[in-house]
Coordinates of C-alpha atoms in Angstrom, one line a residue:
M1 CA 2.2 15.3 -26.6
T2 CA 1.7 17.2 -23.4
T3 CA -0.2 15.4 -20.7
P4 CA -3.2 17.6 -19.8
A5 CA -3.5 18.7 -16.2
G6 CA -6.1 16.7 -14.4
S7 CA -5.6 13.5 -16.4
G8 CA -4.2 11.6 -13.4
A9 CA -1.4 10.0 -15.6
G10 CA 1.3 10.7 -13.0
F11 CA -0.4 8.5 -10.4
G12 CA 0.2 5.4 -12.5
S13 CA -1.9 2.3 -12.4
V14 CA -0.3 0.6 -9.4
S15 CA 0.5 2.2 -6.1
W16 CA 3.6 1.4 -4.1
W17 CA 3.3 4.0 -1.3
G18 CA 0.5 5.7 0.4
L19 CA -0.7 9.2 -0.4
S20 CA -1.7 10.1 3.2
P21 CA 0.1 10.2 6.6
A22 CA 0.2 7.0 8.6
L23 CA -2.7 6.5 11.0
D24 CA -3.0 4.9 14.4
L25 CA -5.9 2.6 13.7
Q26 CA -6.7 2.2 17.4
A27 CA -7.4 6.0 17.6
E28 CA -9.7 5.7 14.6
S29 CA -11.6 2.6 15.8
P30 CA -14.6 2.7 18.1
P31 CA -13.9 1.9 21.7
P32 CA -14.8 -1.6 22.8
V33 CA -18.3 -1.4 24.4
D34 CA -18.3 -4.9 25.8
P35 CA -14.7 -6.2 26.2
D36 CA -16.0 -9.8 26.5
S37 CA -17.9 -9.6 23.2
R38 CA -14.7 -9.1 21.2
A39 CA -12.3 -11.0 23.5
D40 CA -9.9 -13.4 22.1
T41 CA -10.5 -16.5 24.1
E42 CA -7.0 -17.9 23.6
H43 CA -5.2 -14.8 24.8
G44 CA -8.0 -13.3 27.0
T45 CA -7.7 -9.8 25.6
P46 CA -10.1 -7.6 23.5
Q47 CA -9.7 -8.0 19.8
L48 CA -9.7 -5.3 17.1
D49 CA -10.6 -6.5 13.6
V50 CA -9.6 -4.2 10.8
L51 CA -10.2 -4.5 7.0
L52 CA -7.9 -2.5 4.8
L53 CA -8.4 -2.0 1.1
G54 CA -5.3 -0.7 -0.8
S55 CA -3.2 0.2 2.3
V56 CA -0.2 -0.7 0.0
D57 CA 2.8 -0.1 2.2
G58 CA 1.7 -1.2 5.7
R59 CA 2.3 2.2 7.2
H60 CA -1.0 2.2 9.1
L61 CA -0.3 -1.2 10.5
L62 CA 3.2 -0.3 11.6
R63 CA 2.2 2.9 13.3
T64 CA -0.7 1.1 15.1
L65 CA 1.7 -1.5 16.4
A66 CA 4.3 1.0 17.4
R67 CA 1.7 3.0 19.5
A68 CA 0.0 -0.1 21.1
E69 CA 1.6 0.6 24.5
L70 CA -0.4 3.9 24.7
W71 CA -3.6 2.0 24.8
S72 CA -5.1 -0.8 26.9
P73 CA -4.0 -4.3 25.9
R74 CA -5.7 -5.4 22.7
R75 CA -5.1 -8.1 20.1
F76 CA -5.1 -7.0 16.4
C77 CA -6.3 -8.9 13.4
F78 CA -5.5 -7.0 10.2
Y79 CA -7.2 -8.2 7.0
V80 CA -5.5 -6.7 4.0
L81 CA -6.9 -6.8 0.5
E82 CA -4.8 -5.5 -2.4
N83 CA -5.4 -5.4 -6.2
N84 CA -2.1 -7.0 -7.2
L85 CA 0.1 -9.7 -5.7
E86 CA 3.3 -7.6 -6.0
A87 CA 1.8 -5.3 -3.4
V88 CA 1.2 -8.3 -1.2
A89 CA 4.8 -9.4 -1.6
R90 CA 5.9 -5.9 -0.7
H91 CA 3.8 -6.1 2.5
M92 CA 5.5 -9.3 3.5
L93 CA 9.0 -8.0 2.8
I94 CA 8.4 -4.7 4.6
F95 CA 7.0 -6.4 7.7
S96 CA 9.8 -9.0 7.8
L97 CA 12.3 -6.1 7.6
A98 CA 10.5 -4.1 10.3
L99 CA 10.4 -7.1 12.6
E100 CA 14.0 -8.3 11.9
D101 CA 15.8 -9.4 15.0
P102 CA 17.7 -6.4 16.5
E103 CA 20.7 -8.6 17.1
K104 CA 21.0 -9.2 13.3
M105 CA 20.3 -5.7 12.1
G106 CA 20.8 -2.5 14.1
L107 CA 18.2 0.3 14.3
Q108 CA 19.9 2.7 11.9
E109 CA 20.7 0.0 9.4
K110 CA 17.1 -1.2 9.5
S111 CA 15.6 2.3 9.1
E112 CA 17.8 3.1 6.1
A113 CA 17.1 -0.2 4.4
F114 CA 13.4 0.3 4.9
L115 CA 13.5 3.8 3.3
E116 CA 15.4 2.6 0.3
V117 CA 13.3 -0.5 -0.4
W118 CA 10.1 1.4 0.3
G119 CA 10.7 4.7 -1.6
N120 CA 13.8 4.5 -3.9
A121 CA 13.9 3.3 -7.4
L122 CA 17.6 2.5 -7.0
L123 CA 19.3 0.7 -4.1
R124 CA 22.8 0.4 -2.6
P125 CA 24.4 -3.0 -3.2
P126 CA 24.2 -4.0 0.5
V127 CA 20.4 -3.3 0.6
A128 CA 19.9 -5.1 -2.7
A129 CA 21.7 -8.1 -1.2
F130 CA 19.4 -8.0 1.8
V131 CA 16.3 -7.9 -0.5
R132 CA 17.6 -10.9 -2.4
A133 CA 18.2 -12.9 0.7
Q134 CA 14.8 -12.1 2.3
A135 CA 13.0 -12.8 -1.0
D136 CA 14.7 -16.2 -1.3
C137 CA 13.6 -17.0 2.2
L138 CA 10.0 -15.9 1.6
A139 CA 9.8 -17.8 -1.7
H140 CA 10.4 -21.0 0.3
L141 CA 8.0 -20.2 3.1
V142 CA 5.1 -19.2 0.9
L143 CA 4.5 -22.8 -0.3
E144 CA 5.2 -24.4 3.1
P145 CA 2.5 -23.4 5.6
E146 CA 3.9 -25.2 8.6
R147 CA 7.3 -23.5 8.2
L148 CA 5.6 -20.2 7.6
A149 CA 3.5 -20.4 10.7
K150 CA 6.6 -21.3 12.8
Q151 CA 9.0 -18.6 11.4
L152 CA 6.4 -15.8 10.8
P153 CA 3.6 -16.4 13.3
W154 CA 2.2 -13.0 12.6
L155 CA 1.5 -13.8 8.9
S156 CA -1.5 -15.7 7.5
L157 CA -1.9 -16.7 3.9
D158 CA -4.6 -19.2 4.5
A159 CA -7.3 -17.2 2.6
L160 CA -5.2 -17.0 -0.6
K161 CA -5.9 -19.3 -3.4
F162 CA -3.2 -21.8 -4.4
R163 CA -2.7 -20.1 -7.7
E164 CA -2.1 -16.8 -5.9
R165 CA 0.5 -18.4 -3.7
D166 CA 2.2 -19.7 -6.8
V167 CA 2.3 -16.2 -8.2
L168 CA 3.7 -14.9 -4.9
E169 CA 6.5 -17.4 -5.1
A170 CA 7.3 -16.3 -8.7
V171 CA 7.4 -12.7 -7.6
F172 CA 9.9 -13.5 -4.8
R173 CA 11.9 -15.6 -7.2
F174 CA 12.3 -12.7 -9.5
W175 CA 13.4 -10.4 -6.6
A176 CA 15.9 -13.0 -5.4
S177 CA 17.4 -13.9 -8.8
G178 CA 20.3 -12.1 -10.3
E179 CA 19.1 -13.0 -13.8
K180 CA 20.7 -10.6 -16.4
G181 CA 21.7 -8.2 -13.6
P182 CA 20.2 -4.7 -14.0
E183 CA 19.1 -5.5 -17.6
A184 CA 16.3 -7.7 -16.3
F185 CA 14.7 -4.6 -14.8
P186 CA 16.4 -1.4 -16.2
M187 CA 14.9 0.9 -13.7
S188 CA 16.6 4.1 -14.7
R189 CA 15.6 3.7 -18.4
L190 CA 12.0 2.7 -17.4
W191 CA 11.7 5.7 -15.1
D192 CA 12.9 8.1 -17.7
S193 CA 10.6 6.6 -20.3
R194 CA 7.6 7.1 -17.9
L195 CA 8.7 10.6 -17.2
R196 CA 9.0 11.5 -20.9
H197 CA 5.7 10.0 -21.7
Y198 CA 4.0 11.8 -18.8
L199 CA 5.5 15.3 -19.5
G200 CA 5.5 15.1 -23.3
S201 CA 6.6 18.4 -24.7
R202 CA 7.3 19.7 -21.2
Y203 CA 10.1 17.2 -20.6
D204 CA 12.9 19.7 -21.4
A205 CA 11.3 22.1 -18.9
R206 CA 10.9 19.4 -16.2
R207 CA 12.6 21.4 -13.5
G208 CA 10.1 24.1 -13.9
V209 CA 7.3 21.6 -13.9
S210 CA 8.6 20.1 -10.7
D211 CA 8.8 23.5 -9.1
W212 CA 5.3 24.3 -10.1
D213 CA 3.8 21.0 -8.8
L214 CA 5.6 21.4 -5.5
H215 CA 5.0 25.0 -4.7
M216 CA 1.6 25.6 -6.2
K217 CA 0.1 22.2 -5.3
L218 CA 1.8 20.1 -2.6
H219 CA 2.8 23.1 -0.5
D220 CA -0.6 24.7 -0.9
R221 CA -2.2 21.5 0.3
G222 CA -0.2 21.2 3.5
A223 CA 3.1 19.4 2.5
R224 CA 5.3 22.5 2.9
V225 CA 8.2 20.5 4.4
I226 CA 9.0 18.8 1.1
H227 CA 12.2 20.5 -0.1
I228 CA 12.6 21.4 -3.8
R229 CA 16.0 19.6 -4.0
E230 CA 14.7 16.3 -2.8
F231 CA 11.5 16.6 -4.9
R232 CA 13.5 17.4 -8.0
R233 CA 15.9 14.5 -7.4
W234 CA 13.0 12.1 -7.0
R235 CA 11.3 13.3 -10.1
D236 CA 14.5 13.0 -12.2
T237 CA 15.9 9.7 -10.8
G238 CA 13.3 8.0 -8.6
V239 CA 15.6 8.3 -5.5
A240 CA 13.6 10.0 -2.8
F241 CA 15.9 9.3 0.2
E242 CA 19.6 9.8 -0.5
L243 CA 21.2 8.7 2.7
R244 CA 24.7 8.1 1.2
D245 CA 26.7 9.5 -1.7
S246 CA 24.6 9.6 -4.9
S247 CA 27.0 7.3 -6.7
A248 CA 26.1 4.5 -4.3
Y249 CA 22.6 4.1 -5.7
H250 CA 22.8 2.1 -8.9
V251 CA 21.0 -1.3 -8.3
P252 CA 17.4 -1.4 -9.6
N253 CA 14.8 -1.9 -6.9
R254 CA 13.0 -4.9 -8.2
T255 CA 10.2 -4.7 -5.6
L256 CA 8.8 -1.8 -7.7
A257 CA 8.4 -4.1 -10.7
S258 CA 4.9 -5.0 -11.8
G259 CA 3.2 -6.3 -15.0
R260 CA 0.4 -5.2 -17.2
L261 CA -1.1 -6.1 -20.6
L262 CA 0.0 -4.0 -23.5
S263 CA -0.9 -4.0 -27.2
H264 CA 2.2 -4.9 -29.2
S265 CA 2.0 -5.8 -32.9
G266 CA -1.7 -6.4 -32.6
E267 CA -1.3 -8.8 -29.7
R268 CA -2.0 -8.5 -26.0
V269 CA 1.4 -9.0 -24.3
A270 CA 2.3 -9.2 -20.6
A271 CA 5.1 -6.7 -20.0
R272 CA 7.1 -6.0 -16.9
G273 CA 7.8 -2.3 -16.1
Y274 CA 7.4 0.5 -13.6
W275 CA 3.8 1.6 -13.6
G276 CA 3.7 3.5 -10.3
D277 CA 3.7 7.1 -9.1
I278 CA 5.9 9.6 -10.8
A279 CA 4.1 12.8 -9.7
T280 CA 3.7 13.0 -5.9
G281 CA 6.4 10.8 -4.3
P282 CA 6.7 8.8 -1.1
F283 CA 7.2 11.9 1.1
V284 CA 3.6 12.1 2.4
A285 CA 3.3 8.9 4.3
F286 CA 5.9 9.6 7.0
G287 CA 7.4 13.0 6.1
I288 CA 4.8 15.7 6.6
E289 CA 3.6 15.0 10.2
A290 CA 5.5 14.2 13.4
D291 CA 4.8 13.6 17.0
D292 CA 7.8 15.8 17.8
E293 CA 6.5 19.2 17.0
S294 CA 10.0 20.7 17.0
L295 CA 10.6 18.9 13.6
L296 CA 7.9 21.0 12.0
R297 CA 9.2 24.4 13.2
T298 CA 10.0 27.1 10.7
S299 CA 12.6 29.8 10.5
N300 CA 12.0 32.9 8.4
G301 CA 8.9 31.2 7.0
Q302 CA 10.9 28.1 5.9
P303 CA 10.8 24.7 7.5
I304 CA 14.0 23.8 9.3
K305 CA 13.7 20.1 8.4
T306 CA 13.0 18.5 5.1
A307 CA 10.5 15.7 4.4
G308 CA 13.4 13.2 4.0
E309 CA 14.8 14.1 7.5
I310 CA 11.4 13.9 9.1
T311 CA 10.7 10.6 7.4
Q312 CA 14.0 9.1 8.6
H313 CA 13.2 10.3 12.2
N314 CA 9.7 9.0 12.2
V315 CA 10.7 5.6 10.8
T316 CA 13.6 5.2 13.3
E317 CA 11.3 6.0 16.2
L318 CA 8.7 3.6 14.8
F319 CA 11.2 0.8 14.6
R320 CA 12.6 1.7 18.1
A321 CA 9.1 1.1 19.5
L322 CA 8.7 -2.2 17.6
T323 CA 12.0 -3.6 18.9
A324 CA 10.6 -3.3 22.5
W325 CA 7.8 -5.8 21.7
G326 CA 7.8 -8.8 23.9
R327 CA 10.3 -7.4 26.4
P328 CA 9.4 -6.3 29.9
R329 CA 9.5 -2.6 30.5
A330 CA 12.8 -1.3 31.9
S331 CA 12.8 -1.2 35.7
Q332 CA 14.8 1.1 37.8
G333 CA 17.4 -0.3 40.3
N334 CA 17.7 -4.0 39.9
P335 CA 17.6 -4.9 36.2
M336 CA 16.1 -8.3 37.0
E337 CA 13.2 -6.8 38.9
V338 CA 9.7 -6.9 37.3
P339 CA 8.1 -3.4 37.5
G340 CA 5.4 -3.1 40.1
E341 CA 6.2 -6.4 41.8
K342 CA 7.1 -4.7 45.2
D343 CA 3.6 -3.3 45.8
G344 CA 1.9 -6.5 44.9
T345 CA 1.0 -5.5 41.3
R346 CA 2.6 -6.7 38.1
E347 CA 2.9 -4.4 35.2
P348 CA 2.2 -6.2 31.9
A349 CA 5.0 -6.7 29.5
A350 CA 5.1 -4.9 26.2
P351 CA 3.0 -6.5 23.4
G352 CA 4.7 -9.3 21.5
L353 CA 4.5 -10.8 18.1
E354 CA 1.6 -13.0 19.2
S355 CA -0.5 -9.9 19.7
F356 CA -1.3 -9.4 16.1
T357 CA -1.9 -11.2 12.8
V358 CA -1.9 -10.0 9.3
H359 CA -4.3 -11.9 7.0
F360 CA -4.1 -11.4 3.3
L361 CA -7.3 -11.9 1.4
P362 CA -7.8 -13.1 -2.2
L363 CA -7.7 -10.6 -5.0
H364 CA -11.1 -9.3 -6.2
S365 CA -12.9 -10.6 -3.1
S366 CA -14.3 -7.4 -1.8
Q367 CA -17.8 -8.0 -3.2
T368 CA -18.0 -11.6 -1.9
L369 CA -16.7 -11.3 1.7
H370 CA -20.1 -10.8 3.1
H371 CA -21.2 -14.2 1.9
K372 CA -18.9 -15.8 4.6
T373 CA -20.1 -15.9 8.2
C374 CA -16.6 -15.2 9.4
Y375 CA -16.5 -11.8 7.7
K376 CA -20.2 -10.6 7.8
G377 CA -20.4 -7.9 10.5
Q378 CA -16.9 -8.8 11.7
F379 CA -14.9 -5.6 11.4
Q380 CA -14.9 -2.6 13.7
L381 CA -12.9 -0.5 11.3
L382 CA -12.8 -0.4 7.5
Y383 CA -10.1 1.6 5.7
V384 CA -10.3 2.3 1.9
A385 CA -7.5 3.9 -0.1
C386 CA -8.4 6.5 -2.7
G387 CA -7.5 4.1 -5.5
M388 CA -10.0 1.5 -4.2
V389 CA -13.0 3.8 -3.6
H390 CA -14.9 2.2 -6.4
L391 CA -15.1 -1.0 -4.3
L392 CA -17.1 0.8 -1.6
S393 CA -20.5 -0.8 -1.8
P394 CA -23.4 -2.2 0.4
E395 CA -21.8 -5.6 0.1
L396 CA -18.6 -4.4 1.6
G397 CA -20.5 -2.4 4.2
A398 CA -22.2 -5.6 5.3
C399 CA -18.8 -6.7 6.7
V400 CA -18.6 -3.9 9.2
A401 CA -20.2 -4.3 12.6
P402 CA -22.9 -1.9 13.7
G403 CA -21.2 1.1 15.2
G404 CA -18.0 0.4 13.2
H405 CA -16.0 3.2 11.6
L406 CA -15.1 3.8 8.0
I407 CA -12.0 5.8 7.0
V408 CA -11.6 6.8 3.3
E409 CA -8.4 8.3 2.0
L410 CA -9.0 11.3 -0.2
A411 CA -7.1 12.5 -3.2
R412 CA -5.6 15.6 -1.6
Y413 CA -2.0 14.9 -2.6
L414 CA -2.6 13.8 -6.2
V415 CA -0.9 16.7 -8.0
D416 CA -2.6 16.0 -11.3
L417 CA -6.0 16.9 -9.9
R418 CA -7.6 20.3 -10.0
Q419 CA -9.5 21.7 -7.0
E420 CA -12.8 21.1 -8.5
Q421 CA -11.9 17.4 -9.2
L422 CA -10.9 17.0 -5.5
Q423 CA -14.2 18.4 -4.4
A424 CA -16.1 16.1 -6.8
F425 CA -14.1 13.1 -5.5
T426 CA -14.9 14.0 -1.9
A427 CA -18.6 14.4 -2.8
R428 CA -18.6 11.0 -4.6
V429 CA -17.0 9.3 -1.6
R430 CA -19.7 10.6 0.6
E431 CA -22.4 9.3 -1.8
L432 CA -20.8 5.8 -1.9
A433 CA -20.4 5.7 1.9
E434 CA -24.0 6.6 2.5
A435 CA -25.2 4.1 -0.1
A436 CA -23.1 1.5 1.8
G437 CA -24.9 2.2 5.0
F438 CA -22.5 4.7 6.6
A439 CA -23.1 8.3 7.9
P440 CA -20.6 11.0 8.7
Q441 CA -19.1 10.7 12.1
P442 CA -20.6 13.3 14.5
G443 CA -17.9 15.5 16.0
A444 CA -15.2 14.3 13.7
R445 CA -12.4 16.8 13.1
P446 CA -12.5 18.4 9.7
S447 CA -9.9 16.9 7.3
E448 CA -9.0 17.2 3.7
T449 CA -7.0 14.0 3.8
F450 CA -9.5 11.5 5.2
A451 CA -13.3 11.2 5.2
R452 CA -14.6 9.6 8.4
F453 CA -17.9 7.7 8.7
Y454 CA -19.6 5.3 11.1
K455 CA -22.2 2.6 10.6
S456 CA -25.4 3.3 12.5
Q457 CA -27.3 0.5 14.3
D458 CA -30.2 0.9 11.9
S459 CA -28.2 0.3 8.8
A460 CA -27.3 -3.2 10.0
S461 CA -30.9 -4.3 9.9
D462 CA -31.3 -3.0 6.3
C463 CA -28.9 -5.7 4.9
T464 CA -31.1 -8.8 4.3
D465 CA -28.7 -10.6 2.0
P466 CA -28.5 -14.2 3.2
V467 CA -25.2 -15.7 4.1
V468 CA -24.2 -18.3 1.6
P469 CA -21.0 -20.2 0.8
S470 CA -18.4 -18.1 -1.0
R471 CA -18.4 -18.3 -4.8
P472 CA -16.4 -16.7 -7.6
P473 CA -17.5 -13.1 -8.4
T474 CA -19.5 -12.8 -11.5
P475 CA -18.9 -10.0 -14.1
E476 CA -22.1 -8.3 -12.9
V477 CA -20.7 -8.1 -9.3
L478 CA -17.4 -6.8 -10.6
A479 CA -18.9 -4.2 -12.9
L480 CA -18.5 -0.6 -11.6
P481 CA -21.5 1.8 -11.4
P482 CA -21.2 4.3 -14.3
G483 CA -20.7 7.2 -11.9
V484 CA -17.8 5.5 -10.1
L485 CA -16.2 4.4 -13.4
A486 CA -16.3 7.9 -14.8
L487 CA -14.8 9.4 -11.7
S488 CA -12.1 6.7 -11.4
L489 CA -11.2 7.2 -15.1
E490 CA -11.0 10.9 -14.6
V491 CA -9.0 10.7 -11.4
V492 CA -6.5 7.8 -11.3
V493 CA -6.3 6.0 -14.7
P494 CA -3.5 6.9 -17.1
S495 CA -4.9 7.9 -20.5
H496 CA -2.1 6.9 -22.9
E497 CA 0.3 4.2 -21.5
A498 CA -2.1 1.2 -21.6
T499 CA -3.3 1.9 -25.1
N500 CA -0.1 2.7 -27.0
P501 CA 2.3 -0.1 -28.1
P502 CA 5.6 0.1 -26.2
S503 CA 8.4 1.9 -27.9
E504 CA 12.0 0.9 -27.7
D505 CA 12.3 2.7 -24.4
Q506 CA 9.2 1.0 -23.0
P507 CA 9.4 -2.4 -21.3
Q508 CA 9.4 -5.2 -23.9
P509 CA 7.5 -8.5 -23.8
L510 CA 8.9 -11.0 -21.3
Q511 CA 11.3 -13.3 -23.2
G512 CA 9.0 -13.0 -26.2
R513 CA 6.3 -15.0 -24.4
M514 CA 2.8 -14.3 -25.5
L515 CA -0.3 -14.6 -23.5
P516 CA -1.9 -18.1 -23.4
P517 CA -4.5 -18.7 -26.1
E518 CA -7.2 -19.0 -23.4
P519 CA -8.9 -15.8 -22.4
V520 CA -7.4 -14.1 -19.4
Q521 CA -9.9 -13.0 -16.7
L522 CA -9.2 -9.4 -15.9
P523 CA -11.7 -7.8 -13.5
S524 CA -12.0 -4.1 -14.2
E525 CA -10.9 -2.9 -10.8
S526 CA -7.5 -4.5 -10.7
Q527 CA -4.0 -4.3 -12.1
V528 CA -3.0 -7.7 -13.6
S529 CA 0.2 -9.3 -12.3
F530 CA 2.6 -10.4 -15.0
S531 CA 3.1 -13.8 -13.4
E532 CA -0.7 -14.1 -13.1
A533 CA -1.2 -13.2 -16.7
L534 CA 1.5 -15.7 -17.9
A535 CA 0.4 -18.6 -15.7
P536 CA -1.8 -21.1 -17.6
P537 CA -5.4 -21.3 -16.4
T538 CA -6.3 -24.1 -14.1
G539 CA -9.2 -26.5 -14.6
S540 CA -11.2 -24.7 -12.0
Q541 CA -11.2 -21.5 -13.9
T542 CA -13.9 -20.7 -16.4
S543 CA -12.9 -18.8 -19.5
K544 CA -15.1 -15.7 -20.0
P545 CA -15.0 -14.3 -23.6
E546 CA -15.7 -10.8 -22.3
F547 CA -12.3 -10.7 -20.6
N548 CA -10.3 -11.9 -23.6
C549 CA -8.8 -8.5 -24.1
I550 CA -9.0 -5.0 -22.7
P551 CA -10.9 -2.5 -24.9
R552 CA -9.0 0.5 -25.9
N553 CA -11.4 2.8 -24.0
Q554 CA -11.2 0.8 -20.8
V555 CA -8.1 0.6 -18.6
P556 CA -7.8 -1.5 -15.5
H557 CA -8.4 0.3 -12.2
L558 CA -6.0 0.5 -9.3

């Protein structure tokens, strides 16, 4: 069966990389009107609070930190909300890699390891060994808050539930284990199975399909630097960044594993597999824009650099900026001299690890954050990825301070979508933003990649919902409006994979273990984690019959 154009099946049901270029969040946030009103009393500097829904790979956070020296001193508090715990674990691994001590890992080695872990389905053995070592370390730290605060002061898991921390530990244990070797997660077979299912009768003509998607869609939408050879290679094998000989990439990248509920022999079974993007690729996040304009030059109408080369350059420069954190700026002459000391002034040192904190929020908490006084009207900037647009609501808008900004990622680089679907998605985003109390930013530069809004002073007074203690979300709160549900199903939800029983090429049930007899709570907007599905329910959880199984006509959202 051929996957119809516009079905969205190539996007998958879980996202591992962003579908938009990395942003400097300071440039997108409103300027501090009164520095004292948002000052961090402990550090004495203005504070920027940002809430990100579905940022996935931390690219916006890393770029913001790398460009912090271009702005006046500011402390950052990033609050990250994802729809699955594997994405949270990837965040932690990526940040621990990006902030690795330069004495332990050189700049080139760090950049190459990041590109492989972040965007490749297969790894080189040295990179796989690094992932196992880091995952083993993180597995121990997740359940020990005191050690975590000491070794990773920039990370906060205080808001996560204990059950979610247990699931995080299980994810890290799977990454760190060498159980069954590649057979525990046969990435090459899983990738080919997804590709066959996605292309259907077009599988034998997959090279032509790749050429069409690249030249007639991605190139026409602004990603002209993506070269046909690297795009074909990624479509066929899942290896986007081939920095060494192709034979060196043969270890499955377990960080791309996730779980979902499948129908198998009449039962709902938790299965591990690859359910991510197989259509667009990881080239957009760092590979189609550059601060160095020479990288984007063309010769005879063709770009002189590929997206892979631009990505490697951008990531290397980003990590170079991060390695300078906490060190005084280089001074001329005497290396021990502090800059500006001769004329009676003292130039501040570059920002250090104490200048930012990444807080991870509980899954499915987007509609209940405003019930807590610490979140209501707290954030100056709200970022929503295209796969999380259905969560944009007045309740979420209540968490944004008056005058705060909203950035929504559009679906420009989803190759399965037709032009009329992209326009409908953009129009729906505007409707949701206006219903949440936002208005288009006046004077904002036109963009097909992001929609920019701001929260007017009047909209803050419209929200009269009292602040009450946080409580678990009810099914009514988690239910999506019919218009959003229809758009989400049309845009980002695969139409076949979640309803058909797995074939011999599809991922099989984990060790034959079935789901517990108790109903599994599966909110409609999230991808279930395999560890979360297999974990027995605790006493504090209330079984809800309506979530006992997933109807065939309803697939979990991103």
